[in-house]
PDB file of C-alpha atoms in Angstrom:
ATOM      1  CA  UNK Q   1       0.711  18.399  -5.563  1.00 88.00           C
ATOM      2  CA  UNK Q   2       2.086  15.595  -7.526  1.00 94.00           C
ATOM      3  CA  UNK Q   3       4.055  13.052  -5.314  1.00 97.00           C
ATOM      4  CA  UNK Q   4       7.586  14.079  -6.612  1.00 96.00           C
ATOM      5  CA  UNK Q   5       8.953  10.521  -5.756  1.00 97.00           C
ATOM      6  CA  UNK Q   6       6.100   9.317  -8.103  1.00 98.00           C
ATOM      7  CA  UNK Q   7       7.490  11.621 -10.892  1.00 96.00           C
ATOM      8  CA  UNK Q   8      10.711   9.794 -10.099  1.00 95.00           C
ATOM      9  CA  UNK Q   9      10.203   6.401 -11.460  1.00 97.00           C
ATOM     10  CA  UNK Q  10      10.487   4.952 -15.241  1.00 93.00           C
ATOM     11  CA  UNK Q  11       6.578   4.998 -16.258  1.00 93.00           C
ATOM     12  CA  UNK Q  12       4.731   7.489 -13.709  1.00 96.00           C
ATOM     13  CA  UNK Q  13       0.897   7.903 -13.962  1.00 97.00           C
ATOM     14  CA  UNK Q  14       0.505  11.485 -16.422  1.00 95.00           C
ATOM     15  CA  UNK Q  15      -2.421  12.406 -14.099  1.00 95.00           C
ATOM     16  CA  UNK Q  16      -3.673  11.035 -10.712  1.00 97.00           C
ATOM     17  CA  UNK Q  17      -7.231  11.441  -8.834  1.00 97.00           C
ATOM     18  CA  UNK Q  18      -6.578  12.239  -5.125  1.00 98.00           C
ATOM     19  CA  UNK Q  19      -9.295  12.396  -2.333  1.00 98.00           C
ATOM     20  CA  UNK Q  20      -7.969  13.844   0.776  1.00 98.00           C
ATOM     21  CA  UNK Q  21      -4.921  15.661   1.884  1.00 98.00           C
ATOM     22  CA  UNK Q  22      -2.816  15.987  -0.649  1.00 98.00           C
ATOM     23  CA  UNK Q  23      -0.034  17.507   1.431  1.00 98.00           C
ATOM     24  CA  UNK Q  24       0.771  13.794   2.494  1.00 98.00           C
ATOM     25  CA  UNK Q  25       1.891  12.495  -0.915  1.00 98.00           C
ATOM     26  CA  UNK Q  26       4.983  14.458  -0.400  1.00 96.00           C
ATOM     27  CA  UNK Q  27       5.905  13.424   3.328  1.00 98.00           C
ATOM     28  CA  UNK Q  28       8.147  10.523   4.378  1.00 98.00           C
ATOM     29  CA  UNK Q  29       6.528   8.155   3.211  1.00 98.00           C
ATOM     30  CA  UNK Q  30       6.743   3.876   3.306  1.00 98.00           C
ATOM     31  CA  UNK Q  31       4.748   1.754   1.451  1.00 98.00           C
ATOM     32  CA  UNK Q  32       3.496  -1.546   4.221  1.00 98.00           C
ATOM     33  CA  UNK Q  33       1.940  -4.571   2.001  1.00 98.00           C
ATOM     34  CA  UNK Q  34       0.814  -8.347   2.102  1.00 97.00           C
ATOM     35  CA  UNK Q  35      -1.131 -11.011   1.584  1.00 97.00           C
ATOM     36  CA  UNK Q  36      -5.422 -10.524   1.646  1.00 95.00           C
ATOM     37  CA  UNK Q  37      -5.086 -13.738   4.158  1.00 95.00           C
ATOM     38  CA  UNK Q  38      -2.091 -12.809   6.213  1.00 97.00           C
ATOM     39  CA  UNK Q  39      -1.171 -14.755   9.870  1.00 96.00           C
ATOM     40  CA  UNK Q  40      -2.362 -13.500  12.927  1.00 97.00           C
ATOM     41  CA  UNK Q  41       0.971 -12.605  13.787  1.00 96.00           C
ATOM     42  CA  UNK Q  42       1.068 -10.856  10.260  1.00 97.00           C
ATOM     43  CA  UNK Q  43      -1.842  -8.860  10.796  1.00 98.00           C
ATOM     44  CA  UNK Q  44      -0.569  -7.583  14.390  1.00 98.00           C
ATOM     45  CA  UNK Q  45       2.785  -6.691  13.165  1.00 98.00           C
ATOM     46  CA  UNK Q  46       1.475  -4.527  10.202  1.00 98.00           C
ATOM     47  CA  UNK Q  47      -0.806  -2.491  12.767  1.00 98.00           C
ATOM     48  CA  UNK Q  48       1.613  -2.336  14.986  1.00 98.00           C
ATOM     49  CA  UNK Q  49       4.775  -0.873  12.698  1.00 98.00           C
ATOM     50  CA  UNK Q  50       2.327   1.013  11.272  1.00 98.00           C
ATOM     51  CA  UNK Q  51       1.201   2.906  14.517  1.00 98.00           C
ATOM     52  CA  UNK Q  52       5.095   2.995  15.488  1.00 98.00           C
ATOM     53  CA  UNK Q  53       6.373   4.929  12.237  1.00 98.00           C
ATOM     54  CA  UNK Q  54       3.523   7.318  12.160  1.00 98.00           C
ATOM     55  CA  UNK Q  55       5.126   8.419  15.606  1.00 98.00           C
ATOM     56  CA  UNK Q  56       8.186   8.759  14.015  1.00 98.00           C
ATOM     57  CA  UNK Q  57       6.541  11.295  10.820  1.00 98.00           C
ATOM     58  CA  UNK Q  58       6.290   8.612   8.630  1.00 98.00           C
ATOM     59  CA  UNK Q  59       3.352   8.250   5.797  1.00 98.00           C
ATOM     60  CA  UNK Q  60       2.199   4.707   5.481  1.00 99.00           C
ATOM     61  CA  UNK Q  61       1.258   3.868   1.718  1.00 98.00           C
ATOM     62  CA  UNK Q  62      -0.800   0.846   1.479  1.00 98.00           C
ATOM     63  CA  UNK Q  63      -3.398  -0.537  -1.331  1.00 98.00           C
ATOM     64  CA  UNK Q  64      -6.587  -0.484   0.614  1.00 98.00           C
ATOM     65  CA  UNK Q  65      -7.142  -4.139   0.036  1.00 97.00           C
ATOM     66  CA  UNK Q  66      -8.476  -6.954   2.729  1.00 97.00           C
ATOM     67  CA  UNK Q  67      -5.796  -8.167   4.975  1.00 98.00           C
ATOM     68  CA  UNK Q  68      -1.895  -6.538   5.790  1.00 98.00           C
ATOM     69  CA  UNK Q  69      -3.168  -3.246   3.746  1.00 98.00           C
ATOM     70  CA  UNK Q  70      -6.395  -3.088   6.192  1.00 98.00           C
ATOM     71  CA  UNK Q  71      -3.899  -3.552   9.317  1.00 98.00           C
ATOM     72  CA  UNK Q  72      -1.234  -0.722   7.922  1.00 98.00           C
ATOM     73  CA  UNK Q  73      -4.205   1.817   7.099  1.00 98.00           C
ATOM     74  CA  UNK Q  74      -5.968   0.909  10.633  1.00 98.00           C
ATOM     75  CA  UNK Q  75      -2.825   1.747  12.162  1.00 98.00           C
ATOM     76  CA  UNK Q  76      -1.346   4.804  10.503  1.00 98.00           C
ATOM     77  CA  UNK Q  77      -5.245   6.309  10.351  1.00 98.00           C
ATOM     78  CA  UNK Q  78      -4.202   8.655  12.764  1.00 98.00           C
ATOM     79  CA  UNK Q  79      -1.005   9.363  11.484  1.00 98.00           C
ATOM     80  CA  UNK Q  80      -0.948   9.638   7.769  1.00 98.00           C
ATOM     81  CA  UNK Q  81      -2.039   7.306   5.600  1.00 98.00           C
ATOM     82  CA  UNK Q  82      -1.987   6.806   1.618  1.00 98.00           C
ATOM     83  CA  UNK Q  83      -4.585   4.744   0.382  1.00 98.00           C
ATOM     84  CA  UNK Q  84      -3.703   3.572  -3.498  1.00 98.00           C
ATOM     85  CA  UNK Q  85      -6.535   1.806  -4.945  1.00 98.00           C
ATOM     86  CA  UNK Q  86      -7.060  -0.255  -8.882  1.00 97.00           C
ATOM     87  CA  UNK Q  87     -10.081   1.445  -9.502  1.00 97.00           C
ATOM     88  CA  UNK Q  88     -11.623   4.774 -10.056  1.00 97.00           C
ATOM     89  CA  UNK Q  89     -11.528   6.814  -7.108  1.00 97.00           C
ATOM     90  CA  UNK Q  90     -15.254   6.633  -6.879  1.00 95.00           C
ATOM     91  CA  UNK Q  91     -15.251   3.435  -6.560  1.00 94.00           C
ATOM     92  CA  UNK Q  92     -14.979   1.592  -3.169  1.00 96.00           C
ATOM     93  CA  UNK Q  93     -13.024  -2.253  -3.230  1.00 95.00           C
ATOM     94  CA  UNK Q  94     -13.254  -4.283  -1.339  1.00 96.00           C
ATOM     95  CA  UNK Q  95     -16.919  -3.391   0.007  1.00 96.00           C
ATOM     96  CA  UNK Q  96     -15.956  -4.534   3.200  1.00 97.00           C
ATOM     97  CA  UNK Q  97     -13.836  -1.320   3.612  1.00 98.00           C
ATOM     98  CA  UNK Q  98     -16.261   0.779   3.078  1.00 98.00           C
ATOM     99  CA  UNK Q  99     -15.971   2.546   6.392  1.00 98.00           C
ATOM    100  CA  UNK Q 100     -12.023   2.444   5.904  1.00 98.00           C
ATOM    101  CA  UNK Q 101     -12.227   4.311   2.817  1.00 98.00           C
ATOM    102  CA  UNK Q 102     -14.493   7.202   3.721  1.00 98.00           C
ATOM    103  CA  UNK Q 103     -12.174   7.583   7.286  1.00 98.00           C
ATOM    104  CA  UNK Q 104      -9.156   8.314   5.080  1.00 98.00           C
ATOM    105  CA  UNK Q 105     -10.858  10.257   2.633  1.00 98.00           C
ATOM    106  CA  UNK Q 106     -11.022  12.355   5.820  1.00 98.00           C
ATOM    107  CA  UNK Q 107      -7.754  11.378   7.875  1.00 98.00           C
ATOM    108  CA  UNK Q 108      -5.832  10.409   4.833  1.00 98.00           C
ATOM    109  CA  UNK Q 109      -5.756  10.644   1.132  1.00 98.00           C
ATOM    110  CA  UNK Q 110      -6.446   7.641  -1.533  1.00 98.00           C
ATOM    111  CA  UNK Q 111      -5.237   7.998  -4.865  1.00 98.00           C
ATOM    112  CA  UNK Q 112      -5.755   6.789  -8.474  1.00 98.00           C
ATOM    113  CA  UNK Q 113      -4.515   6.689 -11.753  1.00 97.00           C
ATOM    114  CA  UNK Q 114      -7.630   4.598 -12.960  1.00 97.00           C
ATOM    115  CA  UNK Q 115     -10.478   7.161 -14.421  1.00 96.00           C
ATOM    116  CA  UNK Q 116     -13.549   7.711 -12.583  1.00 94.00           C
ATOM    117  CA  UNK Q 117     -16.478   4.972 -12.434  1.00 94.00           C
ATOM    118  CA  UNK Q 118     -13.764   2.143 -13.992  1.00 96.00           C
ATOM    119  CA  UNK Q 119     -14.315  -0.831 -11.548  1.00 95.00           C
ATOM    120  CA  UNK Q 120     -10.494  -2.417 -10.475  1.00 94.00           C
ATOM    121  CA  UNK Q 121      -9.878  -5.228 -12.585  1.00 93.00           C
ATOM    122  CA  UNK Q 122      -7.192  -7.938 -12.450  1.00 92.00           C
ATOM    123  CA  UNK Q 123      -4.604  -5.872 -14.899  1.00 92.00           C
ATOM    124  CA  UNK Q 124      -5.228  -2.923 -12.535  1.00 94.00           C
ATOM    125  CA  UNK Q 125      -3.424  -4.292  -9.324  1.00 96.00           C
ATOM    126  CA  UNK Q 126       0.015  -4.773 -10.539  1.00 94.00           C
ATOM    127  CA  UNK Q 127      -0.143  -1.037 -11.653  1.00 95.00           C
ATOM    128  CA  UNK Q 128      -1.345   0.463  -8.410  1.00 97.00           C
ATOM    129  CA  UNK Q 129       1.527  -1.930  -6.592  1.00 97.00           C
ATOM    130  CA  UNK Q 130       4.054   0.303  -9.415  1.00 97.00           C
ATOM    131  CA  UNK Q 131       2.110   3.464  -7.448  1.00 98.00           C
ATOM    132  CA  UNK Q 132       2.528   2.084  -4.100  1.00 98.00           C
ATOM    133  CA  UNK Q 133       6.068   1.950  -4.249  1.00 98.00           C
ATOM    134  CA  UNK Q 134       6.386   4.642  -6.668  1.00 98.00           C
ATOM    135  CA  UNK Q 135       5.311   7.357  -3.745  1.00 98.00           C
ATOM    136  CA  UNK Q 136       7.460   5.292  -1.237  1.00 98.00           C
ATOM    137  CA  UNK Q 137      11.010   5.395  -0.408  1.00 98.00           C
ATOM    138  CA  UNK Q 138      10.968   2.022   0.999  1.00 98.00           C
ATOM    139  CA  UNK Q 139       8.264  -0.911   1.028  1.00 98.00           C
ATOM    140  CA  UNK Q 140       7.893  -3.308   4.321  1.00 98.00           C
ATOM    141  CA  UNK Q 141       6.685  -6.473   2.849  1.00 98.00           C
ATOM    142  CA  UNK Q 142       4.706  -8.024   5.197  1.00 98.00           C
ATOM    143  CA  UNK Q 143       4.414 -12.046   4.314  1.00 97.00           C
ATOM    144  CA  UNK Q 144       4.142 -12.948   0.747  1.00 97.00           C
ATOM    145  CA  UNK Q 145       3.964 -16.462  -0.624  1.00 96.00           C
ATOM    146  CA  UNK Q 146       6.170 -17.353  -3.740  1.00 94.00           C
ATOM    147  CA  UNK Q 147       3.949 -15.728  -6.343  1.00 91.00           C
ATOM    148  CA  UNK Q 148       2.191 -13.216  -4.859  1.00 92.00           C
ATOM    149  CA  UNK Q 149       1.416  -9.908  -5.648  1.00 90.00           C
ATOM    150  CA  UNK Q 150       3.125  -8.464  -2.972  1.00 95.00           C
ATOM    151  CA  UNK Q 151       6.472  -9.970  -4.194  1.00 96.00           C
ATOM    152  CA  UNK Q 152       5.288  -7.686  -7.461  1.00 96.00           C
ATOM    153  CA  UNK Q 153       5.295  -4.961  -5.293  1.00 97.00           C
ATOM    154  CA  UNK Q 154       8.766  -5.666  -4.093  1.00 97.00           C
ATOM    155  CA  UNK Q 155       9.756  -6.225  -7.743  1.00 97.00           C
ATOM    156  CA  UNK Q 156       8.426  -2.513  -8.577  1.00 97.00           C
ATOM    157  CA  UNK Q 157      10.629  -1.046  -5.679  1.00 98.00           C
ATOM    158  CA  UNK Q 158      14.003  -2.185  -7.008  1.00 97.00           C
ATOM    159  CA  UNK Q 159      13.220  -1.202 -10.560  1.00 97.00           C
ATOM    160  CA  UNK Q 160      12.488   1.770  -9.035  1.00 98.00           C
ATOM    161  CA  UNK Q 161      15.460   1.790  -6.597  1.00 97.00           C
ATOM    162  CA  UNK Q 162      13.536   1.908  -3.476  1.00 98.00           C
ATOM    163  CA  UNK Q 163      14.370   0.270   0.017  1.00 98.00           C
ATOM    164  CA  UNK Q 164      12.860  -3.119   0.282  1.00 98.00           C
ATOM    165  CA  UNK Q 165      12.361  -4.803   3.869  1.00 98.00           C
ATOM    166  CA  UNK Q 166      10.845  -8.320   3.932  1.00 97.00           C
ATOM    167  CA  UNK Q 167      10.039  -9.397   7.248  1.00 97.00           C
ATOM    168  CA  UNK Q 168      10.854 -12.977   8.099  1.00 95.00           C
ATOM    169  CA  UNK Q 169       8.295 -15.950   9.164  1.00 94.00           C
ATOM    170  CA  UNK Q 170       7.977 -18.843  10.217  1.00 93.00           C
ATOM    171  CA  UNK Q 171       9.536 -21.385   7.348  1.00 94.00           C
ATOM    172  CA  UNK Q 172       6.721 -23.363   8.168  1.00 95.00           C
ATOM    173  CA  UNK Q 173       4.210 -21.358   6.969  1.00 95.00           C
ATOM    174  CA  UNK Q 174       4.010 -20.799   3.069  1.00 95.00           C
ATOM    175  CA  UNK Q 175       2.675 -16.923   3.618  1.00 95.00           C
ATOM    176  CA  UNK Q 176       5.995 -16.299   4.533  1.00 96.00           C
ATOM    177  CA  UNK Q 177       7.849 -18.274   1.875  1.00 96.00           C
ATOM    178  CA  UNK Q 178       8.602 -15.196  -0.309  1.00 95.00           C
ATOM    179  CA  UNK Q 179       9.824 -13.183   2.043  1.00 95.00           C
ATOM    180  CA  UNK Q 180      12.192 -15.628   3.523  1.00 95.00           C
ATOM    181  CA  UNK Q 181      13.459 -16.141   0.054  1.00 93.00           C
TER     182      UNK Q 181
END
């Protein structure tokens, strides 16, 4: 059940923890991230792609975390969604997605490369962005300010020779700086 994309890229995990239905880690899948304190706008959009190419089969991979990853799981619940998360797989972040978590341990599947009870820890997120894009074949970047961790995401995705769609903002607004550039 290994994601085969995932076996495709220059460092893949030697052994993931999945909780859920592993049949989706080898669907169409596209990674949807941003910011943890996306626009309005932001937030809509992400929901609203997400809920659009889950009618058209697709698998939305996201990282579980507050903000444009909430939106994309929220609205590919239903669907298929991917949840990749920095920790063990036992252990829920952020808290406030508690309820999130255990709906796409049922709807869904979350992943980790992280062993059981380690908490997610800065050093952790870069690697589950590699993951994110690693089981995508293209990653919607959803507002991302000049040195984000979403543009690492985006990084990941051309090392790993994966589509890359930044959706434009306002120039105004310095969430949406990095993807304009």
């Amino acid at each position: 059940h290994f994601p085969k994309l995932l076996r495709e890229i220059p460092d893949p995990p030697p052994i993931i923890t999945a909780l859920g239905d592993v049949s989706l880690l080898n669907k169409n899948i596209l990674g949807i991230v941003g910011p943890r304190n996306p626009s309005y706008n932001g937030r809509k959009f992400a929901r609203e792609i997400a809920e659009q190419l889950g009618k058209k089969d697709f698998v939305i991979a996201s990282g579980l975390a507050k903000g444009i990853d909430t939106e994309a799981h929220n609205g590919s619940l239903e669907t298929g969604t991917i949840a990749v998360i920095a920790g063990g797989i036992d252990n829920i972040y952020p808290r406030e997605n508690e309820g999130l978590y255990h709906a796409i341990a049922k709807k869904g599947v979350i992943i980790s490369e992280i062993p059981f009870g380690v908490a997610p820890h800065s050093g952790n997120f870069p690697q589950r962005n590699r993951i994110i894009s690693g089981v995508s074949s293209g990653v919607v970047i959803v507002e991302a300010t000049l040195r984000s961790g979403t543009l690492i995401t985006a990084r990941f995705a051309v090392e790993q020779n994966r589509e890359v769609f930044a959706v434009p903002g306002s120039p105004f607004d310095p969430r949406c700086q990095g993807t304009n550039r």
